[in-house]
PDB file of C-alpha atoms in Angstrom:
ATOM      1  CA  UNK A  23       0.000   0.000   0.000  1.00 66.00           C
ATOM      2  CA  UNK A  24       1.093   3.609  -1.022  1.00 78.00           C
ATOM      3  CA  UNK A  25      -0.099   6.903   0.698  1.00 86.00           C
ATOM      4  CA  UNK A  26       0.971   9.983  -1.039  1.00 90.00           C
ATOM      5  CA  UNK A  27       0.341  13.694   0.732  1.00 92.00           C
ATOM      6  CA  UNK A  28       0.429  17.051  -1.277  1.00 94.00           C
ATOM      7  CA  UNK A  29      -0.213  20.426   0.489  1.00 95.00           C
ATOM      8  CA  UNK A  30      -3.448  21.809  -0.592  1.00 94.00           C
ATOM      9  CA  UNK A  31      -4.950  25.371  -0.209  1.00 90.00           C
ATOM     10  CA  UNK A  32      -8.262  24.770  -1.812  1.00 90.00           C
ATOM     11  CA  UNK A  33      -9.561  21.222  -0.771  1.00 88.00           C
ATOM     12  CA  UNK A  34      -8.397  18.885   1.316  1.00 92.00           C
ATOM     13  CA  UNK A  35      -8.859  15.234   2.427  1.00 92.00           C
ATOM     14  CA  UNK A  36      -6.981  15.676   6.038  1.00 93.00           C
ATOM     15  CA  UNK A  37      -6.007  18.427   8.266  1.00 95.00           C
ATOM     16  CA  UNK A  38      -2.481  18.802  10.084  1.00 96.00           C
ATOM     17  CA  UNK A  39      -3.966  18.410  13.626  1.00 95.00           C
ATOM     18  CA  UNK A  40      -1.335  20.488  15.020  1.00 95.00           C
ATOM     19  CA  UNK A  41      -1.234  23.627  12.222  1.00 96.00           C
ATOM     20  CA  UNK A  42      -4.014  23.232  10.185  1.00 94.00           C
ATOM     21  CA  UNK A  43      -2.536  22.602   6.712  1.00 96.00           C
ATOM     22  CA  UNK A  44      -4.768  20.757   4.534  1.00 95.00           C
ATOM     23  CA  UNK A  45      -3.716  17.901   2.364  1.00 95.00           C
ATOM     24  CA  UNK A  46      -4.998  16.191  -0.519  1.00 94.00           C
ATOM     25  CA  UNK A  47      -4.491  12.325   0.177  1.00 91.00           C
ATOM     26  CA  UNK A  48      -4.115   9.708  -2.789  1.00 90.00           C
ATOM     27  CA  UNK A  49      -4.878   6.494  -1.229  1.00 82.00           C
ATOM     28  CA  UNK A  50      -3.218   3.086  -2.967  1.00 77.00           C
ATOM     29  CA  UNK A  51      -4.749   0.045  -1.417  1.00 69.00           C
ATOM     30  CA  UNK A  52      -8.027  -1.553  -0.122  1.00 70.00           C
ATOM     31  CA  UNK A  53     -10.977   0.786   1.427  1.00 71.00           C
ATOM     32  CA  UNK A  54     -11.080  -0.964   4.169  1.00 68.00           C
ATOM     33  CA  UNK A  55      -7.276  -0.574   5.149  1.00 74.00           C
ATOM     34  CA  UNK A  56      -8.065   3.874   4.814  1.00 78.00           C
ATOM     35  CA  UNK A  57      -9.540   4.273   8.272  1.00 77.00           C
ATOM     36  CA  UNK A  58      -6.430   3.166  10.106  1.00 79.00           C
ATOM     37  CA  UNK A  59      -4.167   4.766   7.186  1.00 82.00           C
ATOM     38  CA  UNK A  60      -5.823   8.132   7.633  1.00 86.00           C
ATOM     39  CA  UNK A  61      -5.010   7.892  11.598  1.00 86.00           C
ATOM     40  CA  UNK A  62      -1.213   7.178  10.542  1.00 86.00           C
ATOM     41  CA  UNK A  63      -0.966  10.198   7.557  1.00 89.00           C
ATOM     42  CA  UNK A  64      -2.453  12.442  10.840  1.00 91.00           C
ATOM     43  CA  UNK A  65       0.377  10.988  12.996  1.00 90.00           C
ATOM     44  CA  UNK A  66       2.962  11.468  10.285  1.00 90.00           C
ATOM     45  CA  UNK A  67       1.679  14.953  10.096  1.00 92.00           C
ATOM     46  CA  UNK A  68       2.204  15.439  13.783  1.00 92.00           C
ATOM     47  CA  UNK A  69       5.961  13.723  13.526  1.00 92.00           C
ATOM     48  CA  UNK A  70       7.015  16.064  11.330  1.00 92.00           C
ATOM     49  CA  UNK A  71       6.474  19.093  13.706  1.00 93.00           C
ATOM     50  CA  UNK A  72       8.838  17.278  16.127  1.00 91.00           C
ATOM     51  CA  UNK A  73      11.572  20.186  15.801  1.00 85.00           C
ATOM     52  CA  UNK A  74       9.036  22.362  17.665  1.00 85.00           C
ATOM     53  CA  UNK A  75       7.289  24.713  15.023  1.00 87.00           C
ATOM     54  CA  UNK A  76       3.766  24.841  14.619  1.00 91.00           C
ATOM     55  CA  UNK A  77       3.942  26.395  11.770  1.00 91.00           C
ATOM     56  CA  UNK A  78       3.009  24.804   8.338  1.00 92.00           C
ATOM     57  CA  UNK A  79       6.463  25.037   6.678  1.00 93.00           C
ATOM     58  CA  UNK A  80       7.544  21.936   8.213  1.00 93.00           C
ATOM     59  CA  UNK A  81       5.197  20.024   5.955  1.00 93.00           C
ATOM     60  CA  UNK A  82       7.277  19.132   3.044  1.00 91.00           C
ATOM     61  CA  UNK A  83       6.533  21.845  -0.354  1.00 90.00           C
ATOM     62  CA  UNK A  84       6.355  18.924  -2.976  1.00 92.00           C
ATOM     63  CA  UNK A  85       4.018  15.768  -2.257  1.00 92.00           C
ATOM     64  CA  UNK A  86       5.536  12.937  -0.372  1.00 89.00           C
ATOM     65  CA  UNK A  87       4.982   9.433   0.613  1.00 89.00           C
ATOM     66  CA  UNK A  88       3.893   8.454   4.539  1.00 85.00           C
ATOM     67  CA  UNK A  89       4.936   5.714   5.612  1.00 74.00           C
ATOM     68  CA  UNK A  90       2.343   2.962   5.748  1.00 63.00           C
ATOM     69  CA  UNK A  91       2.231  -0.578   7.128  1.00 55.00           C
ATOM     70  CA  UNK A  92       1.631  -3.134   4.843  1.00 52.00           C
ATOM     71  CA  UNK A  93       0.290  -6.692   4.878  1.00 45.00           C
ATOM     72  CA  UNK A  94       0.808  -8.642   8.083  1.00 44.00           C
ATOM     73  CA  UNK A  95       1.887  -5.496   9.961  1.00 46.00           C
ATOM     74  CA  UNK A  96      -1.372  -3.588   8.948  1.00 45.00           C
ATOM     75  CA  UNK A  97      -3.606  -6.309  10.053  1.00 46.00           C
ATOM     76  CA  UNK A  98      -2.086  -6.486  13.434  1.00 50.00           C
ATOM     77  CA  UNK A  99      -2.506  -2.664  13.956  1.00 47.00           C
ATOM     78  CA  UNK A 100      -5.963  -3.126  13.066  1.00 45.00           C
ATOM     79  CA  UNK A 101      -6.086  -6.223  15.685  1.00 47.00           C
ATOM     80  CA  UNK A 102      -4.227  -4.186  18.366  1.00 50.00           C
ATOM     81  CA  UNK A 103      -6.974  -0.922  17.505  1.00 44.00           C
ATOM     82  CA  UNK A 104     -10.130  -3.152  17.657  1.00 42.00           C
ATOM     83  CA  UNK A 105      -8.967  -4.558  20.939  1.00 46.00           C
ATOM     84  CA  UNK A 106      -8.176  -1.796  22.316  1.00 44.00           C
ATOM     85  CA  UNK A 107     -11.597  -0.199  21.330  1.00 41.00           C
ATOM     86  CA  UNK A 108     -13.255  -3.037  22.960  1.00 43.00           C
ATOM     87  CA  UNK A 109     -10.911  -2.696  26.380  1.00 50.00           C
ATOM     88  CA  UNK A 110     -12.369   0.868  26.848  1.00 44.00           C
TER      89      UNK A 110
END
């Protein structure tokens, strides 16, 4: 699976959660994998403001590819996430 991010100032598909910058998202990969993907695109987001700006020029200018768990390692995030929505 493949996530690409490009900034975006008209639409976008996800927010930074810490500056606001909008993205557009192109999702690569099954539907049913994009709920969990979209949580790790907002914590990639998040990572990259680890140098301790909140402003939005520590998104990258160009798009770039978030790094996404694939096969085995994507179905036991989703295992560990249901289970832990069910421990609550």
């Amino acid at each position: 699976m493949r996530v690409i991010c490009k900034k975006s100032m008209i639409g976008s598909d996800v927010r930074c959660p810490i500056c606001g910058q909008g993205f557009v998202v192109f999702w690569q990969g099954r539907v049913q994998a994009r709920q969990l993907e979209k949580k790790l695109v907002l914590q990639s987001l998040r990572m990259q403001h680890e140098n301790g700006s909140n402003g939005a020029e520590v998104h990258p200018a160009a798009a770039f590819d978030v790094p996404i768990w694939d096969g085995a390692a994507l179905g036991d995030a989703v295992s560990q996430q249901n289970s832990a929505a069910v421990g609550r």
